[in-house]
PDB file of C-alpha atoms in Angstrom:
ATOM      1  CA  MET A 418       0.000   0.000   0.000  1.00 94.00           C
ATOM      2  CA  TYR A 419       1.198   3.481  -0.859  1.00 97.00           C
ATOM      3  CA  ILE A 420      -0.018   6.571   1.088  1.00 98.00           C
ATOM      4  CA  ARG A 421       0.555  10.157   0.017  1.00 98.00           C
ATOM      5  CA  ARG A 422      -1.030  13.617   0.002  1.00 98.00           C
ATOM      6  CA  LEU A 423      -4.131  14.111  -2.136  1.00 97.00           C
ATOM      7  CA  LEU A 424      -3.428  15.727  -5.513  1.00 96.00           C
ATOM      8  CA  ASP A 425      -5.614  18.445  -6.999  1.00 93.00           C
ATOM      9  CA  ASP A 426      -6.851  16.264  -9.867  1.00 94.00           C
ATOM     10  CA  GLU A 427      -7.994  13.396  -7.582  1.00 96.00           C
ATOM     11  CA  TYR A 428     -11.059  14.948  -5.926  1.00 95.00           C
ATOM     12  CA  GLU A 429     -13.514  13.332  -8.343  1.00 95.00           C
ATOM     13  CA  ASP A 430     -11.980   9.912  -7.689  1.00 96.00           C
ATOM     14  CA  VAL A 431     -12.286  10.488  -3.936  1.00 97.00           C
ATOM     15  CA  VAL A 432     -15.947  11.493  -4.309  1.00 96.00           C
ATOM     16  CA  LYS A 433     -16.628   8.292  -6.252  1.00 96.00           C
ATOM     17  CA  LEU A 434     -14.888   6.232  -3.562  1.00 96.00           C
ATOM     18  CA  ILE A 435     -16.962   7.932  -0.832  1.00 96.00           C
ATOM     19  CA  THR A 436     -20.268   7.609  -2.678  1.00 95.00           C
ATOM     20  CA  ASP A 437     -19.752   3.960  -3.620  1.00 95.00           C
ATOM     21  CA  THR A 438     -18.592   3.066  -0.121  1.00 95.00           C
ATOM     22  CA  VAL A 439     -21.393   4.861   1.721  1.00 95.00           C
ATOM     23  CA  HIS A 440     -24.101   3.347  -0.477  1.00 95.00           C
ATOM     24  CA  THR A 441     -22.655  -0.161  -0.098  1.00 95.00           C
ATOM     25  CA  VAL A 442     -21.007  -0.437   3.308  1.00 95.00           C
ATOM     26  CA  CYS A 443     -23.481   1.679   5.292  1.00 94.00           C
ATOM     27  CA  LYS A 444     -26.700   0.382   3.740  1.00 94.00           C
ATOM     28  CA  ASN A 445     -27.535  -1.841   6.734  1.00 94.00           C
ATOM     29  CA  ASP A 446     -27.289   1.068   9.174  1.00 93.00           C
ATOM     30  CA  TYR A 447     -29.063   3.820   7.206  1.00 92.00           C
ATOM     31  CA  THR A 448     -32.147   4.296   5.040  1.00 90.00           C
ATOM     32  CA  LYS A 449     -31.904   5.013   1.297  1.00 93.00           C
ATOM     33  CA  GLU A 450     -32.947   8.604   2.008  1.00 91.00           C
ATOM     34  CA  GLU A 451     -30.145   8.971   4.565  1.00 92.00           C
ATOM     35  CA  LEU A 452     -27.565   7.438   2.229  1.00 92.00           C
ATOM     36  CA  GLU A 453     -28.552   9.788  -0.597  1.00 91.00           C
ATOM     37  CA  ALA A 454     -28.400  12.819   1.724  1.00 91.00           C
ATOM     38  CA  TRP A 455     -24.983  11.739   3.030  1.00 90.00           C
ATOM     39  CA  ALA A 456     -23.444  10.864  -0.339  1.00 92.00           C
ATOM     40  CA  PRO A 457     -25.628  12.232  -3.140  1.00 90.00           C
ATOM     41  CA  GLU A 458     -25.187  11.076  -6.703  1.00 84.00           C
ATOM     42  CA  ASN A 459     -24.895  14.745  -7.758  1.00 86.00           C
ATOM     43  CA  PHE A 460     -22.056  15.521  -5.325  1.00 85.00           C
ATOM     44  CA  ASN A 461     -20.851  19.127  -5.633  1.00 87.00           C
ATOM     45  CA  ILE A 462     -17.145  18.708  -6.431  1.00 91.00           C
ATOM     46  CA  THR A 463     -16.365  22.430  -6.138  1.00 92.00           C
ATOM     47  CA  LYS A 464     -17.893  22.678  -2.663  1.00 91.00           C
ATOM     48  CA  PHE A 465     -16.159  19.446  -1.636  1.00 93.00           C
ATOM     49  CA  LYS A 466     -12.793  20.707  -2.856  1.00 95.00           C
ATOM     50  CA  ASP A 467     -13.242  24.083  -1.111  1.00 94.00           C
ATOM     51  CA  ASN A 468     -14.172  22.286   2.126  1.00 93.00           C
ATOM     52  CA  LEU A 469     -11.079  20.080   2.020  1.00 94.00           C
ATOM     53  CA  SER A 470      -8.486  22.512   0.687  1.00 92.00           C
ATOM     54  CA  PRO A 471      -7.319  23.753   4.125  1.00 94.00           C
ATOM     55  CA  CYS A 472      -7.149  20.187   5.509  1.00 97.00           C
ATOM     56  CA  PHE A 473      -4.474  17.519   5.722  1.00 98.00           C
ATOM     57  CA  ASN A 474      -5.685  15.049   3.075  1.00 98.00           C
ATOM     58  CA  LEU A 475      -4.178  11.658   2.366  1.00 98.00           C
ATOM     59  CA  VAL A 476      -4.994   8.951  -0.148  1.00 98.00           C
ATOM     60  CA  ALA A 477      -4.015   5.280  -0.173  1.00 98.00           C
ATOM     61  CA  PHE A 478      -3.331   3.222  -3.277  1.00 98.00           C
ATOM     62  CA  GLU A 479      -2.880  -0.484  -3.921  1.00 97.00           C
ATOM     63  CA  LYS A 480      -1.521  -1.492  -7.306  1.00 95.00           C
ATOM     64  CA  GLY A 481      -2.388   1.957  -8.678  1.00 95.00           C
ATOM     65  CA  LYS A 482      -6.010   1.871  -7.444  1.00 97.00           C
ATOM     66  CA  LEU A 483      -7.382   4.448  -4.998  1.00 98.00           C
ATOM     67  CA  VAL A 484      -8.428   2.410  -1.947  1.00 98.00           C
ATOM     68  CA  GLY A 485      -8.652   4.915   0.904  1.00 98.00           C
ATOM     69  CA  PHE A 486      -8.931   8.534   1.943  1.00 98.00           C
ATOM     70  CA  ILE A 487      -8.641  10.585   5.134  1.00 98.00           C
ATOM     71  CA  SER A 488      -9.132  14.293   5.739  1.00 98.00           C
ATOM     72  CA  MET A 489      -8.101  15.953   8.998  1.00 98.00           C
ATOM     73  CA  GLU A 490      -8.687  19.587   9.822  1.00 97.00           C
ATOM     74  CA  ARG A 491      -5.841  21.675  11.254  1.00 96.00           C
ATOM     75  CA  ASN A 492      -7.364  21.366  14.754  1.00 96.00           C
ATOM     76  CA  GLY A 493      -7.264  17.539  14.740  1.00 97.00           C
ATOM     77  CA  TYR A 494     -10.879  16.950  13.679  1.00 97.00           C
ATOM     78  CA  ILE A 495     -11.264  14.045  11.249  1.00 98.00           C
ATOM     79  CA  ASN A 496     -14.017  14.991   8.860  1.00 93.00           C
ATOM     80  CA  ARG A 497     -13.684  11.998   6.527  1.00 96.00           C
ATOM     81  CA  LEU A 498     -12.106   8.544   6.564  1.00 98.00           C
ATOM     82  CA  TYR A 499     -13.152   6.005   3.954  1.00 97.00           C
ATOM     83  CA  THR A 500     -11.907   2.725   2.580  1.00 97.00           C
ATOM     84  CA  HIS A 501     -12.970   1.469  -0.845  1.00 97.00           C
ATOM     85  CA  LYS A 502     -15.887  -0.946  -0.507  1.00 95.00           C
ATOM     86  CA  ASN A 503     -13.856  -3.813  -2.019  1.00 95.00           C
ATOM     87  CA  TYR A 504     -10.799  -3.273   0.223  1.00 96.00           C
ATOM     88  CA  LEU A 505     -12.288  -3.369   3.716  1.00 95.00           C
ATOM     89  CA  ARG A 506     -10.533  -5.014   6.673  1.00 94.00           C
ATOM     90  CA  ARG A 507      -7.091  -4.877   5.082  1.00 96.00           C
ATOM     91  CA  GLY A 508      -5.645  -2.224   7.404  1.00 97.00           C
ATOM     92  CA  ILE A 509      -6.072   0.669   4.972  1.00 98.00           C
ATOM     93  CA  ALA A 510      -8.162   2.913   7.242  1.00 98.00           C
ATOM     94  CA  THR A 511      -5.893   2.121  10.182  1.00 98.00           C
ATOM     95  CA  ALA A 512      -2.783   3.013   8.178  1.00 98.00           C
ATOM     96  CA  LEU A 513      -4.353   6.275   6.994  1.00 98.00           C
ATOM     97  CA  TYR A 514      -5.445   7.122  10.520  1.00 98.00           C
ATOM     98  CA  LYS A 515      -1.980   6.409  11.963  1.00 97.00           C
ATOM     99  CA  ARG A 516      -0.342   8.637   9.357  1.00 97.00           C
ATOM    100  CA  ALA A 517      -2.813  11.452  10.150  1.00 98.00           C
ATOM    101  CA  GLU A 518      -2.281  10.980  13.886  1.00 97.00           C
ATOM    102  CA  GLN A 519       1.474  11.289  13.374  1.00 96.00           C
ATOM    103  CA  TRP A 520       0.935  14.518  11.441  1.00 97.00           C
ATOM    104  CA  ALA A 521      -1.262  15.827  14.274  1.00 96.00           C
ATOM    105  CA  LYS A 522       1.429  15.024  16.848  1.00 95.00           C
ATOM    106  CA  GLU A 523       4.024  16.838  14.726  1.00 95.00           C
ATOM    107  CA  LYS A 524       1.728  19.882  14.692  1.00 95.00           C
ATOM    108  CA  GLY A 525       1.370  19.796  18.481  1.00 94.00           C
ATOM    109  CA  ILE A 526      -2.275  18.749  18.426  1.00 95.00           C
ATOM    110  CA  CYS A 527      -3.227  17.092  21.727  1.00 95.00           C
ATOM    111  CA  GLU A 528      -6.563  15.538  20.850  1.00 97.00           C
ATOM    112  CA  ILE A 529      -8.225  14.068  17.781  1.00 98.00           C
ATOM    113  CA  SER A 530     -11.996  14.226  17.463  1.00 98.00           C
ATOM    114  CA  LEU A 531     -14.671  13.170  15.000  1.00 97.00           C
ATOM    115  CA  ASP A 532     -18.376  12.516  14.548  1.00 95.00           C
ATOM    116  CA  SER A 533     -18.690   8.785  13.899  1.00 96.00           C
ATOM    117  CA  SER A 534     -21.350   7.099  11.842  1.00 94.00           C
ATOM    118  CA  LYS A 535     -23.095   4.024  13.255  1.00 94.00           C
ATOM    119  CA  THR A 536     -21.109   1.927  10.787  1.00 95.00           C
ATOM    120  CA  ALA A 537     -17.659   3.179  11.834  1.00 96.00           C
ATOM    121  CA  LYS A 538     -18.126   3.484  15.598  1.00 96.00           C
ATOM    122  CA  GLY A 539     -16.575   0.083  16.420  1.00 96.00           C
ATOM    123  CA  PHE A 540     -13.543   0.862  14.268  1.00 97.00           C
ATOM    124  CA  TYR A 541     -12.822   4.066  16.181  1.00 97.00           C
ATOM    125  CA  LEU A 542     -13.304   2.368  19.551  1.00 97.00           C
ATOM    126  CA  LYS A 543     -10.623  -0.172  18.523  1.00 97.00           C
ATOM    127  CA  LEU A 544      -8.272   2.733  17.734  1.00 97.00           C
ATOM    128  CA  GLY A 545      -8.644   3.996  21.306  1.00 96.00           C
ATOM    129  CA  PHE A 546     -11.291   6.674  20.815  1.00 97.00           C
ATOM    130  CA  LYS A 547     -13.824   7.285  23.591  1.00 97.00           C
ATOM    131  CA  GLU A 548     -17.441   8.330  23.168  1.00 96.00           C
ATOM    132  CA  SER A 549     -18.058  11.853  24.426  1.00 95.00           C
ATOM    133  CA  GLY A 550     -21.554  12.716  23.248  1.00 95.00           C
ATOM    134  CA  ILE A 551     -23.959  12.920  20.354  1.00 94.00           C
ATOM    135  CA  SER A 552     -23.833  15.379  17.465  1.00 91.00           C
ATOM    136  CA  VAL A 553     -26.749  16.345  15.274  1.00 90.00           C
ATOM    137  CA  ILE A 554     -25.832  16.957  11.653  1.00 85.00           C
ATOM    138  CA  ASN A 555     -28.228  18.123   8.945  1.00 86.00           C
ATOM    139  CA  HIS A 556     -27.747  17.047   5.343  1.00 81.00           C
ATOM    140  CA  GLY A 557     -30.524  18.802   3.509  1.00 77.00           C
ATOM    141  CA  ASN A 558     -33.759  17.710   5.165  1.00 86.00           C
ATOM    142  CA  VAL A 559     -32.220  14.632   6.760  1.00 90.00           C
ATOM    143  CA  VAL A 560     -30.964  14.698  10.352  1.00 90.00           C
ATOM    144  CA  PHE A 561     -28.120  12.421  11.469  1.00 89.00           C
ATOM    145  CA  ARG A 562     -27.259  11.683  15.078  1.00 88.00           C
ATOM    146  CA  ASN A 563     -23.615  10.693  15.182  1.00 91.00           C
ATOM    147  CA  THR A 564     -21.395   9.711  18.074  1.00 94.00           C
ATOM    148  CA  VAL A 565     -18.833  12.343  19.046  1.00 96.00           C
ATOM    149  CA  MET A 566     -15.549  10.561  19.691  1.00 97.00           C
ATOM    150  CA  LYS A 567     -12.257  11.847  21.068  1.00 98.00           C
ATOM    151  CA  LYS A 568      -8.762  10.529  21.620  1.00 97.00           C
ATOM    152  CA  VAL A 569      -5.942  12.216  23.525  1.00 96.00           C
ATOM    153  CA  ILE A 570      -2.754  11.714  21.529  1.00 94.00           C
ATOM    154  CA  GLN A 571      -0.241  13.683  23.589  1.00 80.00           C
ATOM    155  CA  ASN A 572      -0.111  15.649  26.792  1.00 62.00           C
ATOM    156  CA  GLY A 573       0.675  19.315  27.030  1.00 48.00           C
ATOM    157  CA  LYS A 574      -0.415  22.341  25.085  1.00 47.00           C
ATOM    158  CA  ALA A 575      -0.619  22.498  21.328  1.00 40.00           C
ATOM    159  CA  ARG A 576       2.139  24.546  19.739  1.00 39.00           C
TER     160      ARG A 576
END
């Protein structure tokens, strides 16, 4: 597996990975309406790119195929972590997360946080995250209640 920073011409490929994964992997935990609100077929690439441009974004490849993606904000908030639907349980998400955590430590970030889907909650618990509440997120007219999760990664103040 090869991990590197996201390139400017790869956003459409990342959107396809996210959409395919959400509609396949999360279908047992969410309704069709929720899946479409979360990962719409008519995803706005420009808005997506603008949202991610200030973030630390990594992609993972296996044999030249995009198989994973993580986006971490500069404050340590993970706003996206996805593995290709056909490459689950191969350590891709864990490897991406560990690389992002290392970056956060280098930046002096003391805590990583995220809003976990029902589908991913167990994964984050295995990484050492703790539940700290519930978040309410609106996607259009659909309301999601996600689990707020946090993990202390180093003691002391952020630089």
